[in-house]
Tab-separated table of C-alpha atoms in Angstrom:
chain	number	residue	atom	x	y	z
L	779	UNK	CA	0.000	0.000	0.000
L	780	UNK	CA	1.167	3.643	0.213
L	781	UNK	CA	2.899	4.611	-3.013
L	782	UNK	CA	0.338	3.902	-5.690
L	783	UNK	CA	-0.826	5.495	-8.901
L	784	UNK	CA	-4.505	6.195	-9.448
L	785	UNK	CA	-6.622	7.170	-12.429
L	786	UNK	CA	-8.713	10.121	-11.319
L	787	UNK	CA	-12.102	10.688	-12.954
L	788	UNK	CA	-13.413	13.950	-14.384
L	789	UNK	CA	-15.843	14.647	-11.539
L	790	UNK	CA	-13.164	14.278	-8.870
L	791	UNK	CA	-10.831	16.569	-10.852
L	792	UNK	CA	-13.626	19.123	-11.199
L	793	UNK	CA	-14.591	18.796	-7.525
L	794	UNK	CA	-10.996	19.346	-6.451
L	795	UNK	CA	-10.755	22.430	-8.672
L	796	UNK	CA	-13.903	23.897	-7.121
L	797	UNK	CA	-12.010	24.351	-3.866
L	798	UNK	CA	-9.745	27.000	-5.368
L	799	UNK	CA	-12.702	28.693	-7.026
L	800	UNK	CA	-14.025	29.141	-3.498
L	801	UNK	CA	-10.667	30.234	-2.068
L	802	UNK	CA	-10.164	32.674	-4.917
L	803	UNK	CA	-13.339	34.534	-4.074
L	804	UNK	CA	-11.546	36.060	-1.097
L	805	UNK	CA	-8.014	35.875	-2.516
L	806	UNK	CA	-8.922	37.751	-5.721
L	807	UNK	CA	-10.974	40.272	-3.776
L	808	UNK	CA	-8.029	40.960	-1.458
L	809	UNK	CA	-5.628	41.236	-4.391
L	810	UNK	CA	-7.780	43.278	-6.770
L	811	UNK	CA	-10.144	45.430	-4.745
L	812	UNK	CA	-9.300	45.526	-1.046
L	813	UNK	CA	-6.783	48.391	-1.245
L	814	UNK	CA	-9.102	50.232	-3.652
L	815	UNK	CA	-12.025	49.728	-1.239
L	816	UNK	CA	-9.971	50.977	1.708
L	817	UNK	CA	-8.620	54.076	-0.076
L	818	UNK	CA	-11.615	55.152	-2.190
L	819	UNK	CA	-14.564	54.118	0.004
L	820	UNK	CA	-13.248	53.859	3.571
L	821	UNK	CA	-10.780	56.745	2.968
L	822	UNK	CA	-7.677	55.521	4.781
L	823	UNK	CA	-4.012	55.920	3.805
L	824	UNK	CA	-2.660	53.521	1.161
L	825	UNK	CA	0.762	53.546	2.829
L	826	UNK	CA	-0.748	52.617	6.220
L	827	UNK	CA	-2.728	49.783	4.635
L	828	UNK	CA	0.419	48.487	2.929
L	829	UNK	CA	2.227	48.440	6.268
L	830	UNK	CA	-0.677	46.636	7.995
L	831	UNK	CA	-0.730	44.000	5.252
L	832	UNK	CA	2.996	43.364	5.535
L	833	UNK	CA	3.050	43.229	9.347
L	834	UNK	CA	0.128	40.807	9.262
L	835	UNK	CA	2.261	38.308	7.348
L	836	UNK	CA	4.341	37.627	10.467
L	837	UNK	CA	1.263	36.301	12.262
L	838	UNK	CA	0.077	34.686	9.043
L	839	UNK	CA	3.289	32.690	8.726
L	840	UNK	CA	2.893	31.310	12.233
L	841	UNK	CA	-0.722	30.269	11.688
L	842	UNK	CA	0.135	28.606	8.361
L	843	UNK	CA	2.748	26.404	10.018
L	844	UNK	CA	0.458	25.630	12.960
L	845	UNK	CA	-2.313	24.613	10.544
L	846	UNK	CA	0.122	22.376	8.672
L	847	UNK	CA	0.935	20.523	11.897
L	848	UNK	CA	-2.792	20.263	12.703
L	849	UNK	CA	-3.484	18.727	9.272
L	850	UNK	CA	-0.668	16.188	9.710
L	851	UNK	CA	-2.173	15.165	13.069
L	852	UNK	CA	-5.821	15.103	11.937
L	853	UNK	CA	-7.508	11.709	11.872
L	854	UNK	CA	-11.160	11.348	10.922
L	855	UNK	CA	-13.419	9.188	8.803
L	856	UNK	CA	-13.110	11.873	6.107
L	857	UNK	CA	-9.294	11.874	6.144
L	858	UNK	CA	-6.841	14.652	7.045
L	859	UNK	CA	-7.918	17.501	4.781
L	860	UNK	CA	-11.547	17.127	3.767
L	861	UNK	CA	-12.984	17.624	7.289
L	862	UNK	CA	-11.413	21.088	7.450
L	863	UNK	CA	-13.028	22.094	4.170
L	864	UNK	CA	-16.395	21.063	5.654
L	865	UNK	CA	-15.794	22.842	8.967
L	866	UNK	CA	-14.523	26.127	7.567
L	867	UNK	CA	-16.816	26.740	4.560
L	868	UNK	CA	-19.388	28.883	6.405
L	869	UNK	CA	-16.820	30.776	8.579
L	870	UNK	CA	-14.957	31.517	5.323
L	871	UNK	CA	-18.066	33.109	3.782
L	872	UNK	CA	-18.759	35.190	6.910
L	873	UNK	CA	-15.134	36.343	7.073
L	874	UNK	CA	-15.318	37.705	3.533
L	875	UNK	CA	-18.319	39.809	4.519
L	876	UNK	CA	-16.501	41.182	7.574
L	877	UNK	CA	-13.530	42.176	5.431
L	878	UNK	CA	-15.697	44.504	3.350
L	879	UNK	CA	-17.782	45.897	6.225
L	880	UNK	CA	-15.714	48.714	7.731
L	881	UNK	CA	-18.199	50.782	9.809
L	882	UNK	CA	-18.594	54.278	8.355
L	883	UNK	CA	-18.985	55.933	11.753
L	884	UNK	CA	-15.513	55.028	13.004
L	885	UNK	CA	-12.698	57.571	13.250
L	886	UNK	CA	-9.494	57.172	11.230
L	887	UNK	CA	-7.564	55.304	13.941
L	888	UNK	CA	-10.537	53.104	14.806
L	889	UNK	CA	-10.911	52.208	11.119
L	890	UNK	CA	-7.264	51.129	11.003
L	891	UNK	CA	-7.775	48.966	14.106
L	892	UNK	CA	-10.863	47.344	12.551
L	893	UNK	CA	-8.937	46.749	9.320
L	894	UNK	CA	-5.996	45.216	11.176
L	895	UNK	CA	-8.236	42.860	13.179
L	896	UNK	CA	-10.475	41.726	10.296
L	897	UNK	CA	-7.606	41.433	7.811
L	898	UNK	CA	-5.724	39.139	10.204
L	899	UNK	CA	-8.870	37.177	11.072
L	900	UNK	CA	-9.575	36.529	7.402
L	901	UNK	CA	-6.076	36.015	6.048
L	902	UNK	CA	-4.259	34.503	9.010
L	903	UNK	CA	-6.982	32.370	10.596
L	904	UNK	CA	-9.998	31.567	8.421
L	905	UNK	CA	-8.343	31.498	4.984
L	906	UNK	CA	-5.407	29.508	6.400
L	907	UNK	CA	-7.693	26.966	8.063
L	908	UNK	CA	-9.334	26.084	4.732
L	909	UNK	CA	-6.556	26.756	2.222
L	910	UNK	CA	-3.747	24.725	3.848
L	911	UNK	CA	-5.877	21.534	3.989
L	912	UNK	CA	-7.101	22.204	0.458
L	913	UNK	CA	-3.543	22.639	-0.860
L	914	UNK	CA	-2.498	19.434	0.902
L	915	UNK	CA	-5.409	17.453	-0.540
L	916	UNK	CA	-3.692	17.205	-3.959
L	917	UNK	CA	-0.892	15.084	-2.481
L	918	UNK	CA	-3.382	12.741	-0.754
L	919	UNK	CA	-5.604	12.081	-3.765
L	920	UNK	CA	-2.776	10.551	-5.840
L	921	UNK	CA	1.017	10.196	-6.112
L	922	UNK	CA	1.045	10.056	-9.891
L	923	UNK	CA	2.934	13.126	-11.179
L	924	UNK	CA	0.761	13.475	-14.272
L	925	UNK	CA	-2.500	13.129	-12.324
L	926	UNK	CA	-1.258	15.729	-9.839
L	927	UNK	CA	-0.570	18.055	-12.758
L	928	UNK	CA	-4.062	17.475	-14.154
L	929	UNK	CA	-5.590	18.142	-10.721
L	930	UNK	CA	-3.537	21.323	-10.513
L	931	UNK	CA	-4.735	22.371	-13.964
L	932	UNK	CA	-8.372	21.863	-12.978
L	933	UNK	CA	-7.603	23.785	-9.795
L	934	UNK	CA	-6.184	26.744	-11.688
L	935	UNK	CA	-8.852	26.747	-14.410
L	936	UNK	CA	-11.502	27.057	-11.724
L	937	UNK	CA	-9.369	29.480	-9.679
L	938	UNK	CA	-9.132	31.664	-12.771
L	939	UNK	CA	-12.884	31.335	-13.165
L	940	UNK	CA	-13.159	32.670	-9.622
L	941	UNK	CA	-10.881	35.568	-10.558
L	942	UNK	CA	-13.064	36.308	-13.588
L	943	UNK	CA	-16.172	36.319	-11.399
L	944	UNK	CA	-14.603	38.708	-8.880
L	945	UNK	CA	-12.899	41.087	-11.326
L	946	UNK	CA	-15.874	41.348	-13.670
L	947	UNK	CA	-18.827	41.223	-11.268
L	948	UNK	CA	-17.580	43.054	-8.167
L	949	UNK	CA	-17.801	46.651	-9.391
L	950	UNK	CA	-21.077	46.122	-11.308
L	951	UNK	CA	-22.637	44.513	-8.219
L	952	UNK	CA	-21.359	47.328	-6.002
L	953	UNK	CA	-22.935	49.774	-8.452
L	954	UNK	CA	-26.178	47.767	-8.484
L	955	UNK	CA	-26.394	47.738	-4.671
L	956	UNK	CA	-25.897	51.523	-4.376
L	957	UNK	CA	-22.153	52.165	-4.851
L	958	UNK	CA	-21.534	52.853	-1.156
L	959	UNK	CA	-20.035	51.058	1.839
L	960	UNK	CA	-23.045	48.810	2.398
L	961	UNK	CA	-22.992	47.856	-1.290
L	962	UNK	CA	-19.636	46.145	-0.759
L	963	UNK	CA	-21.069	44.182	2.174
L	964	UNK	CA	-24.031	42.989	0.103
L	965	UNK	CA	-21.752	42.058	-2.799
L	966	UNK	CA	-19.581	39.835	-0.642
L	967	UNK	CA	-22.557	38.272	1.098
L	968	UNK	CA	-23.570	37.076	-2.383
L	969	UNK	CA	-20.046	35.813	-3.101
L	970	UNK	CA	-19.955	34.087	0.299
L	971	UNK	CA	-22.997	31.962	-0.534
L	972	UNK	CA	-21.305	30.948	-3.799
L	973	UNK	CA	-18.138	29.983	-1.874
L	974	UNK	CA	-20.047	27.666	0.491
L	975	UNK	CA	-21.656	25.856	-2.453
L	976	UNK	CA	-18.384	25.168	-4.277
L	977	UNK	CA	-16.597	24.076	-1.087
L	978	UNK	CA	-19.324	21.492	-0.532
L	979	UNK	CA	-18.682	20.143	-4.027
L	980	UNK	CA	-14.995	19.736	-3.133
L	981	UNK	CA	-15.785	17.994	0.140
L	982	UNK	CA	-18.254	15.522	-1.326
L	983	UNK	CA	-16.506	14.877	-4.661
L	984	UNK	CA	-12.925	14.030	-3.603
L	985	UNK	CA	-11.265	11.100	-1.858
L	986	UNK	CA	-8.016	10.792	0.120
L	987	UNK	CA	-6.090	7.665	-0.944
L	988	UNK	CA	-2.358	8.139	-0.267
L	989	UNK	CA	-0.831	6.781	2.939
L	990	UNK	CA	2.844	6.794	4.011
L	991	UNK	CA	5.246	4.012	3.015
L	992	UNK	CA	5.555	1.194	5.553
L	993	UNK	CA	8.977	2.334	6.796
L	994	UNK	CA	8.114	6.032	6.986
L	995	UNK	CA	8.024	7.416	10.536
L	996	UNK	CA	4.438	8.322	11.361
L	997	UNK	CA	4.721	9.603	14.928
L	998	UNK	CA	3.761	13.178	15.717
L	999	UNK	CA	6.705	15.321	14.605
L	1000	UNK	CA	7.530	18.120	17.087
L	1001	UNK	CA	6.991	21.575	15.571
L	1002	UNK	CA	10.638	22.694	15.595
L	1003	UNK	CA	11.814	19.342	14.280
L	1004	UNK	CA	9.288	19.644	11.436
L	1005	UNK	CA	10.698	23.060	10.524
L	1006	UNK	CA	14.193	21.564	10.527
L	1007	UNK	CA	13.014	18.814	8.158
L	1008	UNK	CA	11.755	21.470	5.735
L	1009	UNK	CA	15.185	23.043	5.500
L	1010	UNK	CA	16.694	19.658	4.627
L	1011	UNK	CA	14.445	19.634	1.560
L	1012	UNK	CA	16.305	21.723	-1.042
L	1013	UNK	CA	13.579	21.413	-3.656
L	1014	UNK	CA	10.935	22.650	-1.241
L	1015	UNK	CA	13.125	25.713	-0.559
L	1016	UNK	CA	13.420	26.444	-4.285
L	1017	UNK	CA	9.687	26.130	-4.865
L	1018	UNK	CA	8.857	28.302	-1.841
L	1019	UNK	CA	11.123	31.111	-3.099
L	1020	UNK	CA	9.554	30.752	-6.554
L	1021	UNK	CA	6.070	30.979	-5.038
L	1022	UNK	CA	7.031	34.184	-3.236
L	1023	UNK	CA	8.068	35.717	-6.567
L	1024	UNK	CA	4.936	34.446	-8.314
L	1025	UNK	CA	2.549	35.782	-5.689
L	1026	UNK	CA	4.238	39.159	-5.388
L	1027	UNK	CA	3.509	39.398	-9.106
L	1028	UNK	CA	-0.085	38.223	-8.744
L	1029	UNK	CA	-0.719	40.681	-5.944
L	1030	UNK	CA	0.879	43.589	-7.808
L	1031	UNK	CA	-0.888	42.676	-11.034
L	1032	UNK	CA	-4.273	42.422	-9.351
L	1033	UNK	CA	-3.975	45.528	-7.175
L	1034	UNK	CA	-2.186	47.824	-9.633
L	1035	UNK	CA	-4.466	47.045	-12.586
L	1036	UNK	CA	-7.285	49.308	-11.414
L	1037	UNK	CA	-4.812	52.189	-10.839
L	1038	UNK	CA	-3.090	51.531	-14.188
L	1039	UNK	CA	-6.371	51.527	-16.097
L	1040	UNK	CA	-7.574	54.702	-14.374
L	1041	UNK	CA	-4.363	56.763	-14.456
L	1042	UNK	CA	-2.391	55.519	-17.472
L	1043	UNK	CA	-5.096	54.291	-19.857
L	1044	UNK	CA	-7.582	56.922	-18.571
L	1045	UNK	CA	-10.398	54.376	-18.562
L	1046	UNK	CA	-11.225	52.522	-15.324
L	1047	UNK	CA	-13.416	50.045	-17.186
L	1048	UNK	CA	-10.320	48.712	-18.970
L	1049	UNK	CA	-9.360	46.772	-15.847
L	1050	UNK	CA	-12.235	44.389	-16.561
L	1051	UNK	CA	-11.294	44.065	-20.226
L	1052	UNK	CA	-7.605	43.395	-19.505
L	1053	UNK	CA	-8.383	40.796	-16.838
L	1054	UNK	CA	-11.010	39.164	-19.037
L	1055	UNK	CA	-8.606	38.773	-21.976
L	1056	UNK	CA	-5.723	37.465	-19.845
L	1057	UNK	CA	-7.936	35.062	-17.889
L	1058	UNK	CA	-9.806	33.682	-20.909
L	1059	UNK	CA	-6.519	33.097	-22.743
L	1060	UNK	CA	-5.096	31.431	-19.622
L	1061	UNK	CA	-8.099	29.113	-19.313
L	1062	UNK	CA	-7.955	28.215	-23.006
L	1063	UNK	CA	-4.227	27.445	-22.966
L	1064	UNK	CA	-4.532	25.375	-19.776
L	1065	UNK	CA	-6.612	22.794	-21.617
L	1066	UNK	CA	-3.395	21.897	-23.486
L	1067	UNK	CA	-0.756	22.302	-20.770
L	1068	UNK	CA	-1.186	18.778	-19.348
L	1069	UNK	CA	0.054	17.279	-22.621
L	1070	UNK	CA	3.016	19.674	-22.708
L	1071	UNK	CA	3.911	18.971	-19.066
L	1072	UNK	CA	3.882	15.242	-19.802
L	1073	UNK	CA	6.579	15.831	-22.436
L	1074	UNK	CA	8.778	18.542	-20.863
L	1075	UNK	CA	8.054	18.353	-17.102
L	1076	UNK	CA	6.812	20.880	-14.568
L	1077	UNK	CA	10.160	22.628	-14.118
L	1078	UNK	CA	10.554	23.453	-17.814
L	1079	UNK	CA	6.920	24.514	-18.055
L	1080	UNK	CA	7.422	26.921	-15.148
L	1081	UNK	CA	10.508	28.411	-16.815
L	1082	UNK	CA	8.808	28.863	-20.197
L	1083	UNK	CA	5.710	30.301	-18.513
L	1084	UNK	CA	7.770	32.840	-16.535
L	1085	UNK	CA	9.579	34.005	-19.685
L	1086	UNK	CA	6.334	34.568	-21.628
L	1087	UNK	CA	4.624	36.146	-18.600
L	1088	UNK	CA	7.548	38.546	-18.170
L	1089	UNK	CA	7.442	39.499	-21.846
L	1090	UNK	CA	3.765	40.370	-21.403
L	1091	UNK	CA	4.567	42.786	-18.582
L	1092	UNK	CA	7.485	44.297	-20.500
L	1093	UNK	CA	5.278	44.901	-23.538
L	1094	UNK	CA	3.028	47.258	-21.546
L	1095	UNK	CA	6.033	49.538	-21.167
L	1096	UNK	CA	6.318	49.973	-24.939
L	1097	UNK	CA	2.706	50.183	-26.154
L	1098	UNK	CA	1.440	53.075	-24.008
L	1099	UNK	CA	-2.293	53.612	-24.509
L	1100	UNK	CA	-2.487	51.692	-27.791
L	1101	UNK	CA	-5.461	49.340	-27.400
L	1102	UNK	CA	-4.162	46.595	-29.697
L	1103	UNK	CA	-0.791	46.651	-27.942
L	1104	UNK	CA	-2.375	46.385	-24.499
L	1105	UNK	CA	-4.591	43.490	-25.571
L	1106	UNK	CA	-1.575	41.684	-27.074
L	1107	UNK	CA	0.310	42.154	-23.788
L	1108	UNK	CA	-2.672	40.659	-21.935
L	1109	UNK	CA	-2.634	37.665	-24.302
L	1110	UNK	CA	1.073	37.064	-23.552
L	1111	UNK	CA	0.353	37.298	-19.832
L	1112	UNK	CA	-2.467	34.781	-20.186
L	1113	UNK	CA	-0.282	32.293	-22.088
L	1114	UNK	CA	2.616	32.657	-19.650
L	1115	UNK	CA	0.420	32.415	-16.576
L	1116	UNK	CA	-1.159	29.231	-17.938
L	1117	UNK	CA	2.290	27.607	-17.839
L	1118	UNK	CA	3.043	28.917	-14.344
L	1119	UNK	CA	-0.296	28.162	-12.710
L	1120	UNK	CA	-0.539	24.673	-14.235
L	1121	UNK	CA	2.509	23.583	-12.250
L	1122	UNK	CA	3.129	25.751	-9.224
L	1123	UNK	CA	1.004	23.812	-6.726
L	1124	UNK	CA	1.454	20.316	-8.158
L	1125	UNK	CA	5.211	20.766	-7.999
L	1126	UNK	CA	4.957	21.461	-4.251
L	1127	UNK	CA	3.318	18.042	-3.806
L	1128	UNK	CA	6.300	16.386	-5.533
L	1129	UNK	CA	8.661	17.766	-2.881
L	1130	UNK	CA	6.728	15.755	-0.256
L	1131	UNK	CA	8.092	12.467	-1.620
L	1132	UNK	CA	11.597	13.940	-1.837
L	1133	UNK	CA	11.372	15.005	1.815
L	1134	UNK	CA	10.061	11.564	2.827
L	1135	UNK	CA	12.940	9.882	0.953
L	1136	UNK	CA	15.537	12.329	2.303
L	1137	UNK	CA	14.498	12.401	5.981
L	1138	UNK	CA	12.289	9.330	6.593
L	1139	UNK	CA	9.364	11.568	7.631
L	1140	UNK	CA	6.275	12.367	5.570
L	1141	UNK	CA	4.832	15.774	6.518
L	1142	UNK	CA	2.539	16.773	3.667
L	1143	UNK	CA	0.553	19.203	5.793
L	1144	UNK	CA	3.622	21.066	7.033
L	1145	UNK	CA	5.205	21.194	3.568
L	1146	UNK	CA	2.050	22.643	2.034
L	1147	UNK	CA	1.503	25.042	4.932
L	1148	UNK	CA	5.043	26.366	4.638
L	1149	UNK	CA	4.555	26.839	0.908
L	1150	UNK	CA	1.237	28.524	1.693
L	1151	UNK	CA	3.263	30.823	3.918
L	1152	UNK	CA	5.524	31.461	0.920
L	1153	UNK	CA	2.744	32.595	-1.345
L	1154	UNK	CA	1.064	34.588	1.431
L	1155	UNK	CA	4.364	36.353	2.076
L	1156	UNK	CA	4.446	37.090	-1.641
L	1157	UNK	CA	0.886	38.365	-1.562
L	1158	UNK	CA	1.607	40.479	1.519
L	1159	UNK	CA	4.795	41.889	0.051
L	1160	UNK	CA	2.974	42.649	-3.187
L	1161	UNK	CA	0.203	44.517	-1.347
L	1162	UNK	CA	2.749	46.375	0.783
L	1163	UNK	CA	4.897	47.316	-2.220
L	1164	UNK	CA	1.791	48.525	-4.048
L	1165	UNK	CA	0.706	50.685	-1.098
L	1166	UNK	CA	4.200	52.097	-0.534
L	1167	UNK	CA	4.927	52.856	-4.181
L	1168	UNK	CA	1.489	54.399	-4.843
L	1169	UNK	CA	1.882	56.446	-1.661
L	1170	UNK	CA	5.421	57.612	-2.531
L	1171	UNK	CA	5.305	58.032	-6.316
L	1172	UNK	CA	1.641	58.844	-6.800
L	1173	UNK	CA	-1.028	56.844	-8.580
L	1174	UNK	CA	0.337	57.609	-12.077
L	1175	UNK	CA	4.036	56.760	-11.866
L	1176	UNK	CA	3.395	54.261	-9.071
L	1177	UNK	CA	0.978	52.211	-11.152
L	1178	UNK	CA	3.525	51.925	-13.983
L	1179	UNK	CA	6.272	50.787	-11.607
L	1180	UNK	CA	4.082	48.194	-9.888
L	1181	UNK	CA	2.197	46.989	-12.971
L	1182	UNK	CA	5.124	46.757	-15.431
L	1183	UNK	CA	8.674	46.999	-14.168
L	1184	UNK	CA	8.743	45.134	-10.845
L	1185	UNK	CA	6.752	42.149	-12.248
L	1186	UNK	CA	9.093	41.811	-15.250
L	1187	UNK	CA	12.142	41.660	-12.952
L	1188	UNK	CA	10.465	39.080	-10.692
L	1189	UNK	CA	9.827	36.823	-13.706
L	1190	UNK	CA	13.578	36.797	-14.328
L	1191	UNK	CA	14.050	35.777	-10.685
L	1192	UNK	CA	11.675	32.815	-11.140
L	1193	UNK	CA	13.669	31.549	-14.114
L	1194	UNK	CA	16.983	31.802	-12.249
L	1195	UNK	CA	15.703	29.802	-9.244
L	1196	UNK	CA	14.106	27.064	-11.346
L	1197	UNK	CA	17.308	26.469	-13.323
L	1198	UNK	CA	18.621	24.697	-10.192
L	1199	UNK	CA	15.544	22.432	-9.819
L	1200	UNK	CA	16.042	18.831	-11.033
L	1201	UNK	CA	13.387	16.822	-9.151
L	1202	UNK	CA	11.355	16.101	-12.314
L	1203	UNK	CA	14.133	13.750	-13.458
L	1204	UNK	CA	14.641	12.204	-10.015
L	1205	UNK	CA	11.017	11.742	-8.888
L	1206	UNK	CA	10.191	8.301	-10.318
L	1207	UNK	CA	13.375	6.836	-8.871
L	1208	UNK	CA	12.585	8.306	-5.455
L	1209	UNK	CA	9.055	6.844	-5.424
L	1210	UNK	CA	10.405	3.436	-6.506
L	1211	UNK	CA	13.049	3.605	-3.758
L	1212	UNK	CA	10.399	4.361	-1.127
L	1213	UNK	CA	8.271	1.444	-2.353
L	1214	UNK	CA	11.243	-0.973	-2.262
L	1215	UNK	CA	12.194	0.099	1.257
L	1216	UNK	CA	8.615	-0.554	2.325
L	1217	UNK	CA	8.750	-4.032	0.787
L	1218	UNK	CA	11.995	-4.810	2.607
L	1219	UNK	CA	10.429	-3.660	5.873
L	1220	UNK	CA	7.583	-6.144	5.366
L	1221	UNK	CA	9.836	-9.031	4.314
């Protein structure tokens, strides 16, 4: 038992993907509209919000790691991960409403306190408690590299669908509900109901199959020892750094787009058009990425995706307000992001087997929680950088810096890190070695 390959059906792939559609309802809202909501509706300082978001990542990192340990120690008839998706679906929906319900009667300092408390509640507690188990679920459904890639592709297709829903429906719904503070609350109450529905599909439609090899140590790993095991896993370190770069870019791209459209393109409605083009192209290309990954591997797909994604950002710097040029840049971003998002979570799951082979311990929850910390650090840094740069350089110059130049440089960083990653070639041998050691243990 333990290291087996499974053929996963369409419904289970779709059900797994629904989980990130649900998660992305809050993630995309935080990336694309939260700073805009705070500055233009709640009327608080962008620089102060950026600082709050960055400071919150310290607490967020701790809760991610704690949740990873909790997942590793969870035992229930539903498995390790699925019970947390069931438990946290409704709190997740309520938390999203709280995030966009800053009371209008509060003074400036009281508003900042409310923002600090609710932002940490949502990001560091509720989102962590559902997203870490969800991220870990991929590694427990199957050990087959290709099937993990396909699951990741379904995940990102539906995550991108969630982004499309948020970026294209949020402002129209806010307008429909009165274009005031309470309109944002009503909008996210609607999105919260949607999130609960799709999380229930994930819970009911997936199955946890993977168990540790016979010789793998299964006792409760002390927290500090678990952290030490992570740092013995060189491939996990590489992927975590790459995720930080990726999610700084996602956060900057999502948050700066509305400023870029308003101040550089002089048309706020263009933010919906640009996101729609990039996301539809990404979804379309992702239907073909599984076949490409099967031939070239996740590492090479990530490198190619980062190069094309970076070229998309760079192109914005040359085309100015030219509509055709901007649409072409969005197409390049969509193609590049399809390559990145198809692999970035599945490749984390592969480092679990490497860590098990390297150390004798299997800690899928902790590995995924630490990587979750990596992309939350990236998201927090992206939000902080956006707030600081907009505050220092102004909305015009600041939106160009954060929407074009910083993302292009970060894409180069992704390529450099991934050049040192070789697990794709080593993975099958590692899984076979773990299986053989288990057989010897039973002999």
